[in-house]
GROMACS .gro file of C-alpha atoms in nm:
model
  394
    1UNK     CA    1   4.198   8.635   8.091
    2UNK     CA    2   3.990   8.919   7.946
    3UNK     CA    3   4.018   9.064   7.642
    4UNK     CA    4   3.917   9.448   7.547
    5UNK     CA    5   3.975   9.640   7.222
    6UNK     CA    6   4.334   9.866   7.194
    7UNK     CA    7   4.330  10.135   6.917
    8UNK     CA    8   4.657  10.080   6.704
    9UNK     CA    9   4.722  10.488   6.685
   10UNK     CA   10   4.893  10.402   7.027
   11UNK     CA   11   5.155  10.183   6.883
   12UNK     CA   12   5.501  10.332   6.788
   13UNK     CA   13   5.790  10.231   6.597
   14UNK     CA   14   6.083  10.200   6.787
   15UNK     CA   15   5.875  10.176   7.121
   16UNK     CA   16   5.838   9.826   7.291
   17UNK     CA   17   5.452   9.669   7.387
   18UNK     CA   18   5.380   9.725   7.762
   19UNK     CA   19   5.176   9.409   7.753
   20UNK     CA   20   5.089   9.096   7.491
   21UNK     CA   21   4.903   9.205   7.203
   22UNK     CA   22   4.611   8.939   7.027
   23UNK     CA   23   4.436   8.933   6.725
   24UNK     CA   24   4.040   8.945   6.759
   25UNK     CA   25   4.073   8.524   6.777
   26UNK     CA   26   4.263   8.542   7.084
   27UNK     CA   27   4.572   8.482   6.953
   28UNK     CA   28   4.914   8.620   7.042
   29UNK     CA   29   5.013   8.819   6.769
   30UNK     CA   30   5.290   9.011   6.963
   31UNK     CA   31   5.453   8.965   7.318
   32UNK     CA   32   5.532   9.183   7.561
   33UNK     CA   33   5.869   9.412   7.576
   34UNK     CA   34   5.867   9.289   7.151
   35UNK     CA   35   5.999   9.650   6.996
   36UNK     CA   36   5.813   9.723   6.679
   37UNK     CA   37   6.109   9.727   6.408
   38UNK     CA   38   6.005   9.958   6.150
   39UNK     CA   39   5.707  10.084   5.960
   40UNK     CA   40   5.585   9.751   5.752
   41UNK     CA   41   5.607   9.560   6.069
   42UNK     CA   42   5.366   9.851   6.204
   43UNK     CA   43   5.129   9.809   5.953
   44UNK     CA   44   5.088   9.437   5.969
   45UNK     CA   45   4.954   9.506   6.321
   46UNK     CA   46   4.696   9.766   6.197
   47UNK     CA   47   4.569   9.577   5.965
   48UNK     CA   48   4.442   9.365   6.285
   49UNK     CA   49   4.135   9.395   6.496
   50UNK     CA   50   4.388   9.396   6.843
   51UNK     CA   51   4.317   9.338   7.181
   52UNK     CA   52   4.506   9.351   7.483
   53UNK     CA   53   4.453   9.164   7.845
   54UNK     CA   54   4.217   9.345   8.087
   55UNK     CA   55   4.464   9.330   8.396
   56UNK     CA   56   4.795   9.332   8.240
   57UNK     CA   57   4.678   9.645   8.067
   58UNK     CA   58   4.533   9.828   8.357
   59UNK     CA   59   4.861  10.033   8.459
   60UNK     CA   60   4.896  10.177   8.099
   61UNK     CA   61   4.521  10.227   8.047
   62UNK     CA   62   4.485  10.391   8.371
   63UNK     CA   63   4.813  10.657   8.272
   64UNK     CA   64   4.691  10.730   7.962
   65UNK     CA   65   4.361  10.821   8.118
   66UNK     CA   66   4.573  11.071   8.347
   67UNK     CA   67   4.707  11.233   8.056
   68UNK     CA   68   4.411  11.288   7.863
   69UNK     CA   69   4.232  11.431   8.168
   70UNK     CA   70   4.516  11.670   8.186
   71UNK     CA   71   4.478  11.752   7.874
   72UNK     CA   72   4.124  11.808   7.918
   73UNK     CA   73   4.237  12.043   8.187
   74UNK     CA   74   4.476  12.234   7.995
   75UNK     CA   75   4.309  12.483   7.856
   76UNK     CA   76   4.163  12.660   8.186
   77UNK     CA   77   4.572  12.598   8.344
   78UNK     CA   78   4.660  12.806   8.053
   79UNK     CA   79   4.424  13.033   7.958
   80UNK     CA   80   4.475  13.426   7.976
   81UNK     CA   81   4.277  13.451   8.279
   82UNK     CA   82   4.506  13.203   8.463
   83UNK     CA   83   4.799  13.387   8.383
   84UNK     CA   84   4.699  13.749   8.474
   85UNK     CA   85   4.552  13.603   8.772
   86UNK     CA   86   4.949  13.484   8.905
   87UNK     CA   87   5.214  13.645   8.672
   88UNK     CA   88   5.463  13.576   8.898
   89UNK     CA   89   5.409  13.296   9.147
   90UNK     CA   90   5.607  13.300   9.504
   91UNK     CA   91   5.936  13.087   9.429
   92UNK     CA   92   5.819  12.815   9.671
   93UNK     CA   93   5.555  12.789   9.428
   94UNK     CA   94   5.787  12.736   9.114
   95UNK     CA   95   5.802  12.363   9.192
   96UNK     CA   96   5.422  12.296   9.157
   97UNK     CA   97   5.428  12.557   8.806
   98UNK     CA   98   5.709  12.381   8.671
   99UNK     CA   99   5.543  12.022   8.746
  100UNK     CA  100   5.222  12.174   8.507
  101UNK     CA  101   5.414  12.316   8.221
  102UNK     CA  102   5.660  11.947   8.232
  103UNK     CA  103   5.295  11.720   8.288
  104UNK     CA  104   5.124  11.904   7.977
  105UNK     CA  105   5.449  11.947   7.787
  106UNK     CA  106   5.465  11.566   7.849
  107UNK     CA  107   5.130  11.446   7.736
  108UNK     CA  108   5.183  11.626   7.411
  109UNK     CA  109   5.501  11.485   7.336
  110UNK     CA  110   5.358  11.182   7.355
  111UNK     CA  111   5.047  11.214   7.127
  112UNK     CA  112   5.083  11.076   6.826
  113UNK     CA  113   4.773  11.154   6.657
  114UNK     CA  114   4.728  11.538   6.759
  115UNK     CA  115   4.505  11.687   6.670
  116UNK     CA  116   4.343  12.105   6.627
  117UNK     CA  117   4.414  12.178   6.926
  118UNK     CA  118   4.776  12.027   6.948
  119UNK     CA  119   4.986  12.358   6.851
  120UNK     CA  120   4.758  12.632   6.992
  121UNK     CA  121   4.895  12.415   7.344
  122UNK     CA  122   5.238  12.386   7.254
  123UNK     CA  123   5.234  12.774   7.169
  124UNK     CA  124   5.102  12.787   7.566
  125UNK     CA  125   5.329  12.586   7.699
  126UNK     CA  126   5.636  12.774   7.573
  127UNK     CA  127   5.470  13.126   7.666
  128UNK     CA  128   5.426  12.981   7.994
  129UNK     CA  129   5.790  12.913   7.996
  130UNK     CA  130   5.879  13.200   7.890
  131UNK     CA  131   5.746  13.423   8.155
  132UNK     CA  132   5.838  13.230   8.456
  133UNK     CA  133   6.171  13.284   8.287
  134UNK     CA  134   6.148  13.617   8.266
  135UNK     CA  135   6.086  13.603   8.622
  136UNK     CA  136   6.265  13.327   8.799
  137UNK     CA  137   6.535  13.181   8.567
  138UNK     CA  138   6.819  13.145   8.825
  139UNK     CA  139   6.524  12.899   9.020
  140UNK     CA  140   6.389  12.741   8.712
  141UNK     CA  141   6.754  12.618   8.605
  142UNK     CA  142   6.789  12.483   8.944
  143UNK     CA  143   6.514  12.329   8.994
  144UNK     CA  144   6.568  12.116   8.635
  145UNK     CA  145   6.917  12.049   8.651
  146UNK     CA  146   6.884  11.893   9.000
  147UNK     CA  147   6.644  11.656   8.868
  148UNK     CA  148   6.802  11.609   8.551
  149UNK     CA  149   7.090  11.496   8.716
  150UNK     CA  150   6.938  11.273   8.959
  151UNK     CA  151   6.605  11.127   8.816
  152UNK     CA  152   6.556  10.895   8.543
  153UNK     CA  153   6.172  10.949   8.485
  154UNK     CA  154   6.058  11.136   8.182
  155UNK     CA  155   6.372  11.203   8.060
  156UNK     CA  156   6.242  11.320   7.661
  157UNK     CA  157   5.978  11.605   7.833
  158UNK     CA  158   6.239  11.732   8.090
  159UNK     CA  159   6.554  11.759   7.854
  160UNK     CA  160   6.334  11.927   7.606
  161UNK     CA  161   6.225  12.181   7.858
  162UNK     CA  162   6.608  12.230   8.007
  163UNK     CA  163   6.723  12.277   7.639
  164UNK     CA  164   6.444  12.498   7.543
  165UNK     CA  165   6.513  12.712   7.879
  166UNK     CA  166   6.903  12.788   7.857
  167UNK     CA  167   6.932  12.810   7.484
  168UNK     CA  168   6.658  13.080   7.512
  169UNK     CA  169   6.935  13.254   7.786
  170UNK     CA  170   7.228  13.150   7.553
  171UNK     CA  171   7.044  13.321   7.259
  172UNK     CA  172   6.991  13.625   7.432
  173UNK     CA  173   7.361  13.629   7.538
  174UNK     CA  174   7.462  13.586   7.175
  175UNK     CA  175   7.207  13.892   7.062
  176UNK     CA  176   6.971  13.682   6.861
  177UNK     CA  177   6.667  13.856   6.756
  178UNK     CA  178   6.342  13.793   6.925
  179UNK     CA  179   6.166  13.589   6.646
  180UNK     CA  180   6.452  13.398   6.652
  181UNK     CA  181   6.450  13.342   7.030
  182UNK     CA  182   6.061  13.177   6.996
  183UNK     CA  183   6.189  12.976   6.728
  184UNK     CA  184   6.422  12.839   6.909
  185UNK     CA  185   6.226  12.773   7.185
  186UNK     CA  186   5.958  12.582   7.051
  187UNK     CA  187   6.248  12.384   6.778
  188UNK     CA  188   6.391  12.275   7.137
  189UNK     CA  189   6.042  12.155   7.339
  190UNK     CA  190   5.980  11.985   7.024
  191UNK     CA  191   6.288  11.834   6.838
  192UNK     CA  192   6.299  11.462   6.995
  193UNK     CA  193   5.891  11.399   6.954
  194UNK     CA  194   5.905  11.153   6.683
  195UNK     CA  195   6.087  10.940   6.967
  196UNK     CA  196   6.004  11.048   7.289
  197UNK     CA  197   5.807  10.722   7.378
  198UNK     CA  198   6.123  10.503   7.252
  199UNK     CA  199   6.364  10.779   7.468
  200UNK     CA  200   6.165  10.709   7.774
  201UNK     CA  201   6.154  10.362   7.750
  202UNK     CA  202   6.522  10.345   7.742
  203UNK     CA  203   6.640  10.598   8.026
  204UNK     CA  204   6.471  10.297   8.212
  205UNK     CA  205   6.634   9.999   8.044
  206UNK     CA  206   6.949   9.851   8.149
  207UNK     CA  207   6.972   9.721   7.784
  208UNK     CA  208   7.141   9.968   7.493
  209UNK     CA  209   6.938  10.061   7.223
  210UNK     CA  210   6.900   9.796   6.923
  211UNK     CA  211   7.002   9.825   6.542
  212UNK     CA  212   6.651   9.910   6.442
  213UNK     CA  213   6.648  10.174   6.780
  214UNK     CA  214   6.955  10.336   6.665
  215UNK     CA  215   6.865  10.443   6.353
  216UNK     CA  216   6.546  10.567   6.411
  217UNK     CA  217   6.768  10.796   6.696
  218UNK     CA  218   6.984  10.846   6.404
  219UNK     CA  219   6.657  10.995   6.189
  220UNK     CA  220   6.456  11.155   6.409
  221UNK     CA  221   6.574  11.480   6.349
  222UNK     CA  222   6.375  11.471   6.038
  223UNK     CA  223   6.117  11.271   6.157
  224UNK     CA  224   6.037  11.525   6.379
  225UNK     CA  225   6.025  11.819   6.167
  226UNK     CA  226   5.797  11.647   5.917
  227UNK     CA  227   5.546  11.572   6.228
  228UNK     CA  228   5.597  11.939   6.352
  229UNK     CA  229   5.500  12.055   5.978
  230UNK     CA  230   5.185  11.788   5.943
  231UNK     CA  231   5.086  11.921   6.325
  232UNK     CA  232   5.052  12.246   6.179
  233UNK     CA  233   5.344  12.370   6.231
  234UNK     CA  234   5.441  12.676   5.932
  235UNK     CA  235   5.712  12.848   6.134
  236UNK     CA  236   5.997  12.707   5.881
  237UNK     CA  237   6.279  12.840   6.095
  238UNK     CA  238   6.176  12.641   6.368
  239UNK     CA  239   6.097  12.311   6.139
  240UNK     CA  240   6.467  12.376   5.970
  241UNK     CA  241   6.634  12.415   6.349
  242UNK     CA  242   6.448  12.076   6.433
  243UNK     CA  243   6.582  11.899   6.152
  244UNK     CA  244   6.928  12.056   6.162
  245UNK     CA  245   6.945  12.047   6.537
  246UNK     CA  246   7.209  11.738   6.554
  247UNK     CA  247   7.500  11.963   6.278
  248UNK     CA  248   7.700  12.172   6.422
  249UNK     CA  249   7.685  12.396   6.104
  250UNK     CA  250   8.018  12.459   5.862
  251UNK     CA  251   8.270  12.395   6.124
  252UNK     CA  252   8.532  12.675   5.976
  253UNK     CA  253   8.268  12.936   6.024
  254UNK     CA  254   8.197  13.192   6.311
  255UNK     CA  255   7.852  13.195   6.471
  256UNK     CA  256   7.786  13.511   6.268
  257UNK     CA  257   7.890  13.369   5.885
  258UNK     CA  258   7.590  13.104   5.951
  259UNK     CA  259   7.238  13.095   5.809
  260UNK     CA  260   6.979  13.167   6.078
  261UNK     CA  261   6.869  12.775   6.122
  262UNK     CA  262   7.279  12.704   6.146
  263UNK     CA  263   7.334  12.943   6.431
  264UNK     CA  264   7.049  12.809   6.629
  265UNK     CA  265   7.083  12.463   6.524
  266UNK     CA  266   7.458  12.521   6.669
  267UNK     CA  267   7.346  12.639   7.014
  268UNK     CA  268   7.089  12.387   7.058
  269UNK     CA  269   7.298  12.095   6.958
  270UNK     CA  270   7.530  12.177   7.226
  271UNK     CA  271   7.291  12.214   7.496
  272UNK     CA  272   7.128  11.882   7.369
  273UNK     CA  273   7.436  11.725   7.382
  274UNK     CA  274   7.566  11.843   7.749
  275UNK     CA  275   7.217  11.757   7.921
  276UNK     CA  276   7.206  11.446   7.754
  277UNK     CA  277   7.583  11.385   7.878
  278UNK     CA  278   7.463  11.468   8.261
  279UNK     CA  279   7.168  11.306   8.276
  280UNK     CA  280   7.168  10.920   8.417
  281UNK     CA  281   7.027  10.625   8.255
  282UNK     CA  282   6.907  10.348   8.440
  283UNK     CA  283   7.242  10.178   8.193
  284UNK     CA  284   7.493  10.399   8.317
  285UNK     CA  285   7.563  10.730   8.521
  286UNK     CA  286   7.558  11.093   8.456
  287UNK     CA  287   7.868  11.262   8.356
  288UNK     CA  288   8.019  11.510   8.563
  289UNK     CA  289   7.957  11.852   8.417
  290UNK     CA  290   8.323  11.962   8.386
  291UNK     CA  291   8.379  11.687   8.122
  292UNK     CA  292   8.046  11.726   7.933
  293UNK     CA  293   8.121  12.060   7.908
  294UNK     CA  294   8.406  12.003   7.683
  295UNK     CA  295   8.213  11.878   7.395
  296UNK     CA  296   7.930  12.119   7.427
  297UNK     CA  297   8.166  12.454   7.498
  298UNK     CA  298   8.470  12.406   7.270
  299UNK     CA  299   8.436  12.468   6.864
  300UNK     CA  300   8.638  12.249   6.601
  301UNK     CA  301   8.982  12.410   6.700
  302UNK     CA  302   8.936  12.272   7.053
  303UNK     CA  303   8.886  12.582   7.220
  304UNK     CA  304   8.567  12.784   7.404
  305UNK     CA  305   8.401  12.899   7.067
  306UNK     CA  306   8.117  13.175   7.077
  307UNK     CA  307   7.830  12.955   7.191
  308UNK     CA  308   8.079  12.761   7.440
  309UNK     CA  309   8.162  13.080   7.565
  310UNK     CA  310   7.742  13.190   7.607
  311UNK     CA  311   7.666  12.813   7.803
  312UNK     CA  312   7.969  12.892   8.067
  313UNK     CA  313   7.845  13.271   8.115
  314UNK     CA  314   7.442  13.106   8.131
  315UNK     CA  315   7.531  12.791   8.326
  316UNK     CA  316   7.897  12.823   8.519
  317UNK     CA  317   8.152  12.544   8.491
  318UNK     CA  318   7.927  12.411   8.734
  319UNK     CA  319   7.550  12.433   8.675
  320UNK     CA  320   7.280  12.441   8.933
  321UNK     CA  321   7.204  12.127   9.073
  322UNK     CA  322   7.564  11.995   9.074
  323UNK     CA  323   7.669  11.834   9.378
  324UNK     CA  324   8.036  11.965   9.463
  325UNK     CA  325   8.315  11.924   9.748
  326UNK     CA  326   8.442  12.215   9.906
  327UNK     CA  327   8.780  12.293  10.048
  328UNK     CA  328   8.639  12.313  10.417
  329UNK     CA  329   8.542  11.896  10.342
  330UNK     CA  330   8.172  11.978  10.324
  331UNK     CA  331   7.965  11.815  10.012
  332UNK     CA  332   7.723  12.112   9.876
  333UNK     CA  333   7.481  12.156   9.596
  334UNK     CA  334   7.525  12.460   9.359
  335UNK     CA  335   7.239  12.680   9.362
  336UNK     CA  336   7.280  12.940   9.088
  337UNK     CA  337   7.561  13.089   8.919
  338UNK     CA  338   7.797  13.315   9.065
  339UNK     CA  339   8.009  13.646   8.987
  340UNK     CA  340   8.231  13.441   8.836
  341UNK     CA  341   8.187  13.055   8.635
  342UNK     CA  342   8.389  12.908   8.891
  343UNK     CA  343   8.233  13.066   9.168
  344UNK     CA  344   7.901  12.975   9.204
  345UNK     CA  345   7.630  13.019   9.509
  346UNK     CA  346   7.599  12.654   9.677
  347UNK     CA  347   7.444  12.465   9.961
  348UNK     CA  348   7.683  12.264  10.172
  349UNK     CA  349   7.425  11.959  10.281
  350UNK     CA  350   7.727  11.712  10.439
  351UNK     CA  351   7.918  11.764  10.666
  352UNK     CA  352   8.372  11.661  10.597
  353UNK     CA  353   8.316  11.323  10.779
  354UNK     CA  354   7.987  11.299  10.522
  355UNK     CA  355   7.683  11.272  10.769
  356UNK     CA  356   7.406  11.512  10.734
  357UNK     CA  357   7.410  11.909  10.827
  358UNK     CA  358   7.103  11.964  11.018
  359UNK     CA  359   7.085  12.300  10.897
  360UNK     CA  360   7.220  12.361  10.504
  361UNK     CA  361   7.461  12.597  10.524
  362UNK     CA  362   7.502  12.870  10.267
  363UNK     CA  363   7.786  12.898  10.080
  364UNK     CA  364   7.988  13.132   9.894
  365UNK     CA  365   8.248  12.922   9.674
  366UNK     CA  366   8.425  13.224   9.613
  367UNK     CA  367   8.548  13.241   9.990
  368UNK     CA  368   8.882  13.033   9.997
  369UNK     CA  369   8.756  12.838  10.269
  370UNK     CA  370   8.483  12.749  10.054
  371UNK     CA  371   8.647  12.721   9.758
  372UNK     CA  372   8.471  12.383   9.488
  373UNK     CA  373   8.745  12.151   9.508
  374UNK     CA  374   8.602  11.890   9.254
  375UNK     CA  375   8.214  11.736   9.182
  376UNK     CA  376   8.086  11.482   9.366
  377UNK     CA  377   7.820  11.154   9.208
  378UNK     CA  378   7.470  11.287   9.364
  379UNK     CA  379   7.417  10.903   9.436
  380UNK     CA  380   7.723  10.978   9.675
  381UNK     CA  381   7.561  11.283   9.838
  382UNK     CA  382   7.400  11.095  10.199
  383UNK     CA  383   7.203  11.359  10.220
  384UNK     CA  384   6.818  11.405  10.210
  385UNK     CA  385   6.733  11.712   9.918
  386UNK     CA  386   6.455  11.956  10.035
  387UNK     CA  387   6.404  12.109   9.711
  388UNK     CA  388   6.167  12.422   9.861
  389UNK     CA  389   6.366  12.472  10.151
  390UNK     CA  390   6.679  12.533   9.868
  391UNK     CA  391   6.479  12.726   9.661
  392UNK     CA  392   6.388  12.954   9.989
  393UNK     CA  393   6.797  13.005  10.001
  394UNK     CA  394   6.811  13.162   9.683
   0.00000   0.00000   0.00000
């Protein structure tokens, strides 16, 4: 066994040790898959010259080395030139955009010393966001959702992108100003950092979270607005929407009686809820939409309140990406949103007796012999998923 140096700004609280850690002696000071409980226990480890194993080390050395050389990269992917160069990409060339703006929105999630250059990059990745929006949001909401609800892998960078994508479309359904919009957006990319390592780690685990795990899930609302502020951070909208984002606000009150940091903090705690009821953890499966929807659409009377009402008109009772039985026996996948909530454009993939349509067949769900008849588990859809060829339907 050889044993090489590991800076301790890599270790997190809450986040579990990919591989033994020694002291400079050699000796095991902390095993692998240990979860470091809390900041004293953190700090014990500092104070030690540490060292890891050569070879069982290799996988995480060799990923972190990915991210920093996309990081290096990420100032020519995003500068000015770039973007004038493509404004707006061919749709079958969404899926390679969206990749970038998830990869660098992931590396900086997961820094946890940034640095200068830290928020000038966040700041790029939501304008980068923002315009393919402005272009291509009907894709864009398909193209997340049918990975959100079928992919366990970086869960914390992708649910911070879907949330920061549809409340931007809620907001603008419910009038919000502009300013507020931006706040908002970045309050959403950025509102689980101080735990994206430990939110990752457990998407992946069979295991529920521990005690010491559940409260820091339980804090990090705060936790995250203090990094946000000591990033550099001084938008204090977006710093109070982060630390206010898991209230629901005064539940008596309309959307309009609320402060400015209540109303967003309302919309985005829905939207974090409902993606976080849809997505699958390696511990149990997504929720269908139709029942998630209930706690993210109805206010404290129990009926569609004013942001409930803004996620149905954004998203449809069933979102992109859902896979859905239709009355004809086919199994489809909704593309985009319809005329109506109910009625949304899909992609019938099986055929009634379940085997595979060599050709996908568009589908109109508002066409009685078409109509959605329930949602289907996408581990149930036999089926294989060519994302471009669906995004070439739209």
């Amino acid at each position: 066994m050889k044993l090489i140096p590991f800076a301790a700004e890599h270790l997190e609280v809450g986040a579990s040790l990919p591989f033994d850690l020694f002291d400079a002696a050699g000796r095991l000071i902390m095993p692998r898959d240990a979860v470091i409980q809390d900041v004293t226990q953190l700090g014990r480890l500092t104070a030690h010259d540490l060292m890891v194993d050569e070879d069982q080390s290799a996988e995480w050395r060799l990923a972190r080395q990915r991210e920093r050389e996309l990081a290096d990269a990420f100032d020519d992917a995003f500068s000015p030139k770039a973007e004038a160069a493509e404004a707006a990409p061919p749709r079958l060339e969404l899926i390679s955009e969206l990749g970038l703006v998830q990869q660098q929105l992931n590396v900086l999630l997961l820094e946890v010393s940034p640095d200068d250059k830290w928020v000038p990059r966040l700041l790029a990745v939501a304008g980068r966001m923002r315009d393919l929006m402005d272009e291509h949001a009907d894709a864009l909401l398909f193209l997340v959702l049918q990975r959100a609800v079928r992919r366990y892998e970086h869960y914390s960078s992708r649910h911070a992108l879907l949330c920061a994508m549809t409340s931007s479309l809620c907001a603008q359904q419910l009038g919000f100003e502009a300013a507020e919009l931006r706040s908002l957006a970045i309050a959403a990319l950025t509102m689980n950092w101080s735990m994206t390592a430990m939110q990752d780690e457990l998407t992946l685990r069979e295991r529920t979270p521990s005690l010491d795990q559940r409260i820091r899930i339980d804090r990090h609302p705060e936790m995250s607005a203090t990094q946000l502020k000591e990033a550099g951070i001084t938008d204090t909208l977006c710093l109070d929407v982060v630390a206010r984002h898991h209230q629901d606000g005064p539940a008596d009150l309309p959307l309009g009686a609320l402060s400015a940091a209540d109303r967003l903090a309302r919309v985005l705690r829905r939207l974090d809820v409902f993606f976080a009821k849809i997505s699958p953890r390696l511990s149990r499966p997504g929720m269908p939409a139709t029942l998630a929807a209930r706690a993210a659409c109805l206010g404290a009377n129990g009926e569609v309140d004013e942001v409930g009402a803004a996620i149905i008109k954004v998203l449809g009772i069933y979102p992109p990406g859902t896979c859905v039985s239709l009355a004809n026996g086919e199994v489809a996948m909704v593309l985009r949103r319809g005329a109506h909530a109910s009625q949304p454009l899909a992609v019938s993939l099986a055929g009634p007796g379940g085997a595979e349509l060599k050709v996908p067949q568009l589908r109109d769900t508002a066409e009685a012999a078409h109509r959605i008849t329930g949602t289907v588990k996408p581990t149930d859809l036999r089926a294989t998923v060519n994302v471009a060829d669906l995004l070439a339907m739209m």
